[in-house]
Coordinates of C-alpha atoms in Angstrom, one line a residue:
Chain A
X1 CA -25.8 13.6 16.4
X2 CA -26.8 13.7 12.6
X3 CA -27.2 16.4 10.5
X4 CA -28.0 16.9 6.8
X5 CA -25.6 17.1 4.0
X6 CA -25.7 18.6 0.9
X7 CA -24.3 17.0 -2.5
X8 CA -22.8 18.9 -5.0
X9 CA -23.5 16.5 -7.2
X10 CA -26.8 15.2 -7.8
X11 CA -27.7 11.4 -8.9
X12 CA -27.5 11.9 -12.7
X13 CA -24.7 13.5 -12.2
X14 CA -23.0 11.0 -10.2
X15 CA -24.4 8.0 -12.4
X16 CA -23.4 9.3 -15.4
X17 CA -19.7 10.4 -14.4
X18 CA -19.3 6.9 -12.8
X19 CA -20.3 4.9 -15.8
X20 CA -20.3 7.4 -19.3
X21 CA -21.4 4.9 -21.7
X22 CA -21.0 7.2 -24.5
X23 CA -16.6 7.9 -23.5
X24 CA -14.2 7.6 -26.2
X25 CA -14.0 7.0 -29.8
X26 CA -16.9 6.1 -32.5
X27 CA -16.8 2.1 -32.7
X28 CA -17.6 2.2 -36.8
X29 CA -17.6 4.3 -39.9
X30 CA -20.4 5.7 -40.6
X31 CA -21.2 7.7 -44.1
X32 CA -20.3 10.5 -42.1
X33 CA -18.2 10.8 -39.1
X34 CA -17.5 14.3 -37.9
X35 CA -15.8 15.3 -34.6
X36 CA -15.5 19.0 -32.7
X37 CA -14.5 20.3 -29.9
X38 CA -14.2 23.2 -27.5
X39 CA -11.9 24.3 -24.5
X40 CA -11.5 27.3 -22.1
X41 CA -8.4 29.0 -20.4
X42 CA -9.1 26.4 -17.4
X43 CA -8.2 23.4 -19.2
X44 CA -11.2 22.1 -19.7
X45 CA -11.9 20.3 -22.9
X46 CA -14.4 18.6 -24.8
X47 CA -14.3 16.5 -28.0
X48 CA -17.5 15.3 -29.7
X49 CA -17.7 12.9 -32.5
X50 CA -20.8 12.1 -34.2
X51 CA -21.7 9.5 -36.5
X52 CA -24.4 9.7 -39.2
X53 CA -25.8 7.4 -41.4
X54 CA -28.7 10.0 -43.8
X55 CA -30.2 12.6 -41.4
X56 CA -29.6 10.1 -38.4
X57 CA -27.2 10.4 -35.7
X58 CA -26.3 7.5 -35.5
X59 CA -23.4 7.3 -32.5
X60 CA -22.1 10.1 -30.6
X61 CA -19.2 10.1 -28.2
X62 CA -17.4 12.2 -26.1
X63 CA -14.3 12.7 -24.7
X64 CA -13.4 15.6 -22.1
X65 CA -11.0 16.7 -19.7
X66 CA -13.0 18.6 -17.0
X67 CA -15.3 18.7 -14.0
X68 CA -17.9 15.8 -13.1
X69 CA -20.5 18.6 -13.6
X70 CA -19.1 18.9 -17.5
X71 CA -18.6 15.1 -17.8
X72 CA -22.0 14.4 -16.5
X73 CA -23.7 17.2 -19.2
X74 CA -21.7 15.4 -21.8
X75 CA -23.1 11.9 -21.0
X76 CA -26.0 13.8 -21.3
X77 CA -26.6 15.0 -24.4
X78 CA -25.0 12.2 -26.0
X79 CA -27.9 9.9 -24.3
X80 CA -31.0 13.0 -25.6
X81 CA -29.2 13.0 -29.4
X82 CA -28.0 9.2 -30.0
X83 CA -30.7 8.3 -33.0
X84 CA -32.3 11.6 -33.4
X85 CA -31.8 13.7 -36.7
X86 CA -29.1 15.8 -37.2
X87 CA -31.6 18.5 -37.4
X88 CA -32.6 17.9 -34.1
X89 CA -29.3 19.4 -32.8
X90 CA -30.3 23.1 -32.3
X91 CA -33.0 21.8 -29.8
X92 CA -30.5 21.5 -27.3
X93 CA -31.0 23.8 -24.3
X94 CA -28.0 24.3 -22.0
X95 CA -30.7 24.8 -19.4
X96 CA -32.2 22.0 -19.9
X97 CA -29.1 20.4 -19.0
X98 CA -29.1 22.5 -15.9
X99 CA -32.0 21.8 -14.5
X100 CA -32.1 18.0 -15.1
X101 CA -28.5 17.6 -13.6
X102 CA -29.1 19.9 -11.0
X103 CA -26.0 22.0 -11.6
X104 CA -25.4 24.5 -9.0
X105 CA -25.2 28.4 -10.0
X106 CA -21.4 28.3 -9.5
X107 CA -21.0 25.4 -12.5
X108 CA -23.8 26.7 -15.0
X109 CA -21.1 28.8 -16.7
X110 CA -19.0 25.0 -17.6
X111 CA -21.8 24.0 -19.6
X112 CA -21.5 26.8 -22.2
X113 CA -18.0 25.0 -23.4
X114 CA -20.3 21.7 -23.8
X115 CA -22.2 24.1 -26.3
X116 CA -19.7 25.3 -27.6
X117 CA -18.3 22.3 -29.2
X118 CA -21.9 20.7 -30.0
X119 CA -22.6 24.5 -32.0
X120 CA -19.2 23.5 -33.9
X121 CA -20.1 19.7 -34.2
X122 CA -23.3 21.3 -36.0
X123 CA -21.8 23.5 -38.2
X124 CA -19.5 21.0 -39.8
X125 CA -22.0 18.9 -40.5
X126 CA -23.9 21.7 -42.1
X127 CA -21.0 22.5 -44.2
X128 CA -20.6 18.4 -45.1
X129 CA -23.7 18.5 -46.1
X130 CA -23.5 21.3 -48.4
X131 CA -20.4 20.7 -49.9
Chain B
X1 CA -16.5 6.3 -6.3
X2 CA -18.0 5.2 -3.0
X3 CA -20.2 2.3 -3.4
X4 CA -22.9 2.1 -0.7
X5 CA -22.3 1.0 2.6
X6 CA -18.4 1.9 2.2
X7 CA -17.1 3.9 5.3
X8 CA -14.9 7.3 4.7
X9 CA -11.3 7.0 4.6
X10 CA -9.9 9.7 6.3
X11 CA -6.4 10.7 4.9
X12 CA -6.5 14.6 5.7
X13 CA -4.8 15.4 9.3
X14 CA -3.2 18.1 7.6
X15 CA -6.7 20.2 7.5
X16 CA -7.9 19.1 11.5
X17 CA -7.5 15.7 13.5
X18 CA -10.2 13.8 15.5
X19 CA -9.9 14.5 19.1
X20 CA -8.1 11.8 21.3
X21 CA -10.5 10.1 23.6
X22 CA -7.6 11.5 26.4
X23 CA -8.2 14.9 25.4
X24 CA -12.1 14.7 25.3
X25 CA -12.2 12.7 28.7
X26 CA -10.3 15.7 30.1
X27 CA -12.3 18.2 28.9
X28 CA -15.6 17.1 29.8
X29 CA -14.3 16.2 33.2
X30 CA -13.6 19.6 33.3
X31 CA -17.0 21.1 31.4
X32 CA -18.9 18.8 34.6
X33 CA -16.3 19.5 37.1
X34 CA -17.9 22.3 40.2
X35 CA -15.1 24.8 38.6
X36 CA -15.1 23.9 34.6
X37 CA -17.8 27.1 34.3
X38 CA -16.3 29.6 36.7
X39 CA -14.6 32.6 35.3
X40 CA -10.6 32.6 36.1
X41 CA -10.6 35.9 36.4
X42 CA -12.3 35.9 39.3
X43 CA -11.0 36.1 42.6
X44 CA -12.8 33.5 44.6
X45 CA -12.7 30.5 45.4
X46 CA -14.0 28.5 42.1
X47 CA -12.6 31.3 39.8
X48 CA -9.0 30.4 41.4
X49 CA -9.6 26.6 40.3
X50 CA -10.3 27.6 37.4
X51 CA -7.2 29.7 36.5
X52 CA -5.2 26.4 38.5
X53 CA -6.7 24.5 35.4
X54 CA -5.3 26.9 32.6
X55 CA -2.1 27.3 34.6
X56 CA -1.6 23.3 34.3
X57 CA -2.3 23.2 30.7
X58 CA -0.3 26.3 30.0
X59 CA 2.9 24.5 31.9
X60 CA 1.5 21.0 29.1
X61 CA 1.9 23.3 26.4
X62 CA 5.0 25.0 27.7
X63 CA 6.4 21.8 27.9
X64 CA 5.8 21.0 24.6
X65 CA 7.9 23.8 23.1
X66 CA 10.4 23.9 26.2
X67 CA 9.0 27.0 27.2
X68 CA 8.5 29.0 29.9
X69 CA 4.9 28.8 30.9
X70 CA 4.4 32.5 31.0
X71 CA 5.8 32.8 26.9
X72 CA 2.4 30.8 26.1
X73 CA -0.7 33.5 25.4
X74 CA -3.7 31.3 24.8
X75 CA -5.3 32.0 21.5
X76 CA -8.3 30.9 19.5
X77 CA -6.4 29.5 16.9
X78 CA -3.3 29.5 14.7
X79 CA -5.0 32.4 12.2
X80 CA -5.5 34.3 15.4
X81 CA -1.9 33.7 16.6
X82 CA -0.3 34.3 13.3
X83 CA -2.5 38.1 13.2
X84 CA -1.4 38.8 16.9
X85 CA 2.4 37.9 16.3
X86 CA 2.2 39.8 12.5
X87 CA 0.0 42.8 13.6
X88 CA 1.3 43.0 17.0
X89 CA 5.1 42.9 16.3
X90 CA 4.3 45.5 13.0
X91 CA 2.4 48.2 14.5
X92 CA 4.8 48.2 18.2
X93 CA 8.0 48.6 16.2
X94 CA 6.7 50.6 13.6
X95 CA 8.1 53.5 14.9
X96 CA 11.7 52.0 14.3
X97 CA 10.6 50.6 10.4
X98 CA 8.3 49.5 8.2
X99 CA 10.1 46.8 6.2
X100 CA 8.4 43.2 6.7
X101 CA 9.9 39.7 4.9
X102 CA 8.3 36.9 4.2
X103 CA 7.2 34.0 1.7
X104 CA 4.7 33.3 -1.1
X105 CA 4.0 29.6 0.1
X106 CA 2.8 30.8 3.9
X107 CA -0.3 29.7 4.9
X108 CA -3.5 32.5 3.8
X109 CA -3.3 33.3 7.3
X110 CA 0.0 34.7 7.2
X111 CA -0.2 36.7 3.8
X112 CA -3.1 38.0 4.1
X113 CA -1.9 39.6 7.5
X114 CA 0.8 40.7 5.0
X115 CA -1.4 41.6 2.2
X116 CA -3.5 44.6 4.5
X117 CA 0.1 45.5 6.1
X118 CA 0.9 46.5 2.6
X119 CA -2.4 48.6 2.8
X120 CA -1.3 50.2 5.6
X121 CA 1.6 51.2 3.9
X122 CA 4.1 48.8 5.1
X123 CA 7.1 47.7 2.5
X124 CA 6.8 43.8 2.3
X125 CA 9.2 41.4 0.8
X126 CA 7.4 38.6 -0.7
X127 CA 10.6 35.8 -0.9
X128 CA 9.6 32.8 -3.9
X129 CA 10.7 29.6 -2.8
X130 CA 13.3 26.9 -5.2
X131 CA 11.5 24.3 -7.0
X132 CA 12.3 22.2 -3.8
X133 CA 9.4 23.9 -1.8
X134 CA 12.5 25.4 0.5
X135 CA 14.5 28.8 0.9
X136 CA 16.9 30.3 -0.2
X137 CA 18.7 31.9 2.6
X138 CA 21.3 34.1 1.0
X139 CA 17.9 35.3 -1.2
X140 CA 16.7 35.8 2.3
X141 CA 19.8 37.4 3.6
X142 CA 20.0 39.7 0.4
X143 CA 15.7 41.0 1.2
X144 CA 16.7 42.5 4.8
X145 CA 17.8 46.0 5.4
X146 CA 18.5 48.6 7.6
X147 CA 14.8 49.1 8.6
X148 CA 13.4 45.2 8.2
X149 CA 11.7 44.7 11.9
X150 CA 10.0 41.7 11.0
X151 CA 10.0 37.8 9.4
X152 CA 7.5 35.4 8.7
X153 CA 8.5 32.0 7.3
X154 CA 6.4 28.9 8.3
X155 CA 8.0 25.4 9.2
X156 CA 6.1 22.6 8.0
X157 CA 3.9 23.5 4.8
X158 CA 0.1 22.1 5.0
X159 CA 0.0 21.7 1.5
X160 CA 2.9 20.0 0.4
X161 CA 5.1 19.4 4.2
X162 CA 8.2 21.0 3.4
X163 CA 10.2 21.6 6.3
X164 CA 11.9 25.0 6.2
X165 CA 15.4 25.3 7.8
X166 CA 13.7 27.4 10.6
X167 CA 16.9 27.6 12.7
X168 CA 19.3 28.9 9.5
X169 CA 16.7 31.2 9.5
X170 CA 16.0 32.4 12.5
X171 CA 20.0 33.2 13.8
X172 CA 19.9 35.1 10.6
X173 CA 17.3 37.2 11.9
X174 CA 19.0 37.0 15.8
X175 CA 21.7 38.6 14.0
X176 CA 20.5 41.4 12.6
X177 CA 17.6 42.1 15.8
X178 CA 15.0 41.2 13.4
X179 CA 12.3 39.5 15.2
X180 CA 11.5 35.5 13.8
X181 CA 7.9 34.7 13.5
X182 CA 7.0 31.2 12.8
X183 CA 4.0 30.1 12.0
X184 CA 4.2 26.3 13.0
X185 CA 0.2 25.1 13.0
X186 CA 1.4 22.1 11.2
X187 CA 4.8 21.0 12.8
X188 CA 4.2 21.5 16.8
X189 CA 3.0 18.8 18.7
X190 CA 4.4 16.3 15.4
X191 CA 8.4 17.1 15.3
X192 CA 10.6 18.5 18.4
X193 CA 10.3 22.2 18.3
X194 CA 12.7 23.3 21.2
X195 CA 12.6 27.2 21.8
X196 CA 15.2 27.0 24.3
X197 CA 17.8 25.9 21.3
X198 CA 15.6 27.3 18.1
X199 CA 16.3 30.8 17.4
X200 CA 12.4 32.2 17.0
X201 CA 10.6 34.9 18.8
X202 CA 7.0 33.8 18.1
X203 CA 6.3 30.8 16.9
X204 CA 2.1 29.4 16.5
X205 CA 0.4 26.7 16.8
X206 CA -3.0 25.1 17.1
X207 CA -4.2 22.3 19.3
X208 CA -6.4 20.8 16.6
X209 CA -3.6 19.6 14.3
X210 CA -2.3 17.0 16.9
X211 CA -5.5 15.5 18.0
X212 CA -6.7 18.6 20.2
X213 CA -10.2 20.2 20.1
X214 CA -10.7 22.7 17.3
X215 CA -10.8 26.8 18.7
X216 CA -7.5 26.8 21.0
X217 CA -4.8 27.8 19.9
X218 CA -1.5 29.9 21.4
X219 CA 1.4 31.8 20.5
X220 CA 4.6 31.7 22.0
X221 CA 6.1 34.8 22.8
X222 CA 9.8 34.5 23.7
X223 CA 10.4 36.8 27.4
X224 CA 13.5 38.8 25.4
X225 CA 13.5 42.2 25.3
X226 CA 11.9 44.0 22.7
X227 CA 9.7 40.9 21.7
X228 CA 6.7 43.2 22.8
X229 CA 3.2 42.9 20.9
X230 CA 0.7 45.6 20.3
X231 CA -2.7 43.8 21.1
X232 CA -5.0 43.2 19.0
X233 CA -8.4 43.5 20.9
X234 CA -8.6 45.3 24.0
X235 CA -10.9 45.0 27.3
X236 CA -8.6 42.8 30.3
X237 CA -5.7 41.7 31.7
X238 CA -6.1 38.2 30.2
X239 CA -3.2 36.5 28.6
X240 CA -0.4 39.3 30.0
X241 CA -3.2 41.5 28.0
X242 CA -2.1 40.4 24.6
X243 CA -5.4 38.4 23.9
X244 CA -8.0 40.1 26.5
X245 CA -11.1 37.9 27.2
X246 CA -12.7 35.2 29.3
X247 CA -10.9 32.4 28.6
X248 CA -12.3 28.6 27.5
X249 CA -11.0 26.6 30.6
X250 CA -11.9 23.4 29.2
X251 CA -10.3 24.4 25.6
X252 CA -7.5 25.1 27.5
X253 CA -7.5 21.9 29.6
X254 CA -7.5 20.0 26.3
X255 CA -5.3 21.6 24.6
X256 CA -2.9 20.8 27.6
X257 CA -3.8 17.2 27.1
X258 CA -3.4 16.6 23.6
X259 CA 0.1 18.3 24.1
X260 CA 1.4 16.1 26.9
X261 CA 0.2 13.1 24.9
X262 CA 2.3 14.6 21.5
X263 CA 5.0 14.8 23.7
X264 CA 4.9 11.4 24.7
X265 CA 4.0 9.9 21.1
X266 CA 5.7 12.2 18.7
X267 CA 8.7 10.2 17.5
X268 CA 6.3 6.9 17.6
X269 CA 3.6 8.9 15.4
X270 CA 6.5 10.0 12.9
X271 CA 8.1 6.9 12.3
X272 CA 4.2 5.4 11.6
X273 CA 3.8 8.5 9.2
X274 CA 7.0 8.0 7.0
X275 CA 6.3 4.7 6.7
X276 CA 2.6 4.8 5.5
X277 CA 3.7 8.1 3.4
X278 CA 6.6 5.9 1.8
X279 CA 4.2 2.7 1.3
X280 CA 1.6 5.6 -0.4
X281 CA 4.5 7.0 -2.7
X282 CA 6.0 3.5 -3.8
X283 CA 2.1 2.5 -4.7
X284 CA 1.5 4.7 -6.9
X285 CA 4.9 6.3 -8.2
X286 CA 4.7 4.0 -11.5
X287 CA 1.9 6.0 -12.7
X288 CA 2.8 8.1 -15.7
X289 CA 3.1 11.6 -15.2
X290 CA 3.0 11.6 -12.0
X291 CA 4.4 14.4 -10.1
X292 CA 5.6 14.3 -6.2
X293 CA 5.1 18.2 -4.7
X294 CA 7.8 19.0 -2.9
X295 CA 11.7 17.2 -2.5
X296 CA 11.2 14.4 -0.3
X297 CA 14.1 14.7 1.4
X298 CA 12.6 17.6 3.1
X299 CA 9.4 17.2 3.3
X300 CA 7.2 16.3 6.7
X301 CA 6.3 12.6 6.0
X302 CA 2.9 13.1 7.6
X303 CA 1.8 14.6 4.1
X304 CA 2.4 13.5 0.6
X305 CA 1.0 15.7 -2.3
X306 CA 1.2 14.7 -5.7
X307 CA -0.2 15.9 -9.5
X308 CA -1.3 13.6 -12.2
X309 CA -1.6 15.0 -15.7
X310 CA -4.0 14.4 -18.0
X311 CA -6.5 15.1 -14.8
X312 CA -8.9 17.3 -13.6
X313 CA -8.7 18.1 -9.7
X314 CA -12.4 18.0 -8.9
X315 CA -13.4 15.1 -10.9
X316 CA -10.3 13.4 -9.3
X317 CA -11.5 14.3 -5.7
X318 CA -14.8 12.6 -6.8
X319 CA -13.1 9.7 -8.1
X320 CA -11.3 8.5 -5.2
X321 CA -14.3 8.8 -2.8
X322 CA -14.9 7.8 0.0
X323 CA -11.1 8.7 0.8
X324 CA -11.1 12.0 2.8
X325 CA -8.5 14.1 1.0
X326 CA -7.2 17.9 0.1
X327 CA -7.2 18.9 -3.8
X328 CA -5.6 22.0 -5.0
X329 CA -8.1 22.4 -7.6
X330 CA -9.7 25.5 -7.5
X331 CA -13.1 24.6 -7.5
X332 CA -12.2 22.8 -4.1
X333 CA -11.0 25.8 -2.6
X334 CA -13.1 29.1 -1.2
X335 CA -11.1 31.3 -2.9
X336 CA -12.2 29.9 -6.6
X337 CA -7.6 29.8 -7.4
X338 CA -5.7 26.5 -8.1
X339 CA -2.9 26.4 -5.4
X340 CA -0.8 29.8 -4.5
X341 CA 2.0 27.5 -3.3
X342 CA 2.1 24.8 -5.9
X343 CA 2.4 27.4 -8.1
X344 CA 4.7 29.4 -6.7
X345 CA 7.3 25.9 -6.6
X346 CA 6.9 25.9 -10.2
X347 CA 4.4 23.8 -10.9
X348 CA 1.8 25.0 -13.9
X349 CA -1.7 25.8 -13.3
X350 CA -3.5 22.0 -14.9
X351 CA -0.5 20.3 -12.4
X352 CA -1.9 22.6 -9.5
X353 CA -5.3 21.9 -10.2
X354 CA -4.6 18.1 -10.3
X355 CA -2.8 17.9 -6.9
X356 CA -4.2 16.2 -3.9
X357 CA -2.5 15.9 -0.9
X358 CA -2.7 12.9 1.4
X359 CA -1.8 13.5 5.1
X360 CA -1.7 11.1 7.7
X361 CA -2.7 11.0 11.4
X362 CA -2.1 8.7 14.6
X363 CA -5.1 6.5 13.7
X364 CA -4.5 5.7 10.0
X365 CA -3.2 2.0 9.3
X366 CA -2.0 -0.1 6.7
X367 CA -5.2 -1.0 5.0
X368 CA -6.7 2.6 4.5
X369 CA -3.2 3.3 2.9
X370 CA -3.6 0.2 0.9
X371 CA -7.2 1.1 0.3
X372 CA -5.8 4.9 -1.1
X373 CA -3.6 3.3 -3.7
X374 CA -6.3 1.3 -5.3
X375 CA -8.3 3.9 -5.3
X376 CA -6.3 6.4 -6.8
X377 CA -4.5 4.5 -9.8
X378 CA -8.1 3.7 -10.6
X379 CA -9.8 6.9 -10.5
X380 CA -6.2 8.7 -12.1
X381 CA -6.4 6.1 -14.9
X382 CA -10.6 5.8 -15.3
X383 CA -9.7 9.9 -15.8
X384 CA -7.2 9.4 -18.5
X385 CA -9.3 7.2 -20.0
X386 CA -11.7 10.1 -20.5
X387 CA -9.7 12.4 -21.4
X388 CA -8.7 13.8 -25.5
X389 CA -7.8 11.5 -27.3
X390 CA -4.2 13.7 -27.2
X391 CA -3.9 13.7 -23.5
X392 CA -5.0 9.6 -23.6
X393 CA -1.9 8.6 -26.0
X394 CA 0.3 10.9 -24.1
X395 CA -0.3 9.4 -20.5
X396 CA -0.4 5.6 -22.1
X397 CA 3.3 6.1 -23.5

């Protein structure tokens, strides 16, 4: 007998989880190195680092103590935004991440933690460019 | 994570065990026999044959516990047995007193019964374990009152494998005329239980924890004065009116066979679990910030529960694939909370979240344990390498 088994993790989540190429710290110094973090009461923590030359996000890195969906979302963010202009960060749409990674309804709240960290990163980049 | 083609390695025998081939054969023989379909309450020949098969199985289950056959009441499993014991005893004795006692580390099938009794106006004393997971007997004695009617404390904990001193608990209760119920879902068929020597009045067990079928269990009800239960359901004379309804003959036959096999293999099984458990623990214990949940000297060797600092429980479960193990993480529980058992034992929420329960069965072999060691070490290191800098540095120390 064989039955259809539902996998709580999409192929993309599994792929990013097992091989998160952007996990870790920045590999070199840039004109501007910025880091930001967010955590919640459940013990999930996410750290983002951005290496910036001019207006470009040359390198993005993350670290996370989190569930597979949040780790995958962080990797997905780095893949999508690395190499783009800093102002593109305002285009981050958590629902795009939810759709792309097929994150189940009960887990969508976790992505807000990533959104908080990105918001904090944007703010710090803005502070530096105004100083 | 699981590579393509890798087969699952099942180390979750505390959840359920595969049905032994001899048990499945006995059940099939029953289903295919000319009497297997018959209602055991019918007085005709085929019905009597069905009834005889049930009584044979009842003797097999009774022998496992050294009980008398008429002291065995068949139910659908340990959850129903616990409900019948707790509500049945509390309600039968409510006119004498409405105080009952249990532990915070019991299975939900017990704690939720006591919560329901609380809502019905019973006074419940909830006892916390020591950090070892065991109950302080002095604390139990001081909790008992003149109006205490029932104490329910499990034998082997389903998450940690902690073994309670049920002989002493039973003796304390019996000296005061208080009924003692023991949830033995994790120990029956695995540890020796002799109800002629053990002062226990009510004892729950279930077949699927020791290589029998799911959907069948029993409640041992001691044939002693005062040990009577109010039934939860009504509708017939079956099971001494304590659990009316047409009996599932093939399930009961399977339960009987599983009991007979367990009795014959129990000591060899436990010896094997001890070797496997020790091999697994020795293979991972040098990882930094690892905690074994429950004092080893009081733990049933079929279960090993460990927490690792700096990792998320759900991520750990995914990284451990294709190992089939249980997690203390909220995401992996239907209640949405981390393990209440581990938190009651003094674990932080983070530690409870990262807990993994490995549990072994009759078919578990050394190669599976070696794979579990390799996979667990890799998973913990992988997740710690992703963790925020401060946490990762602390784990390397």
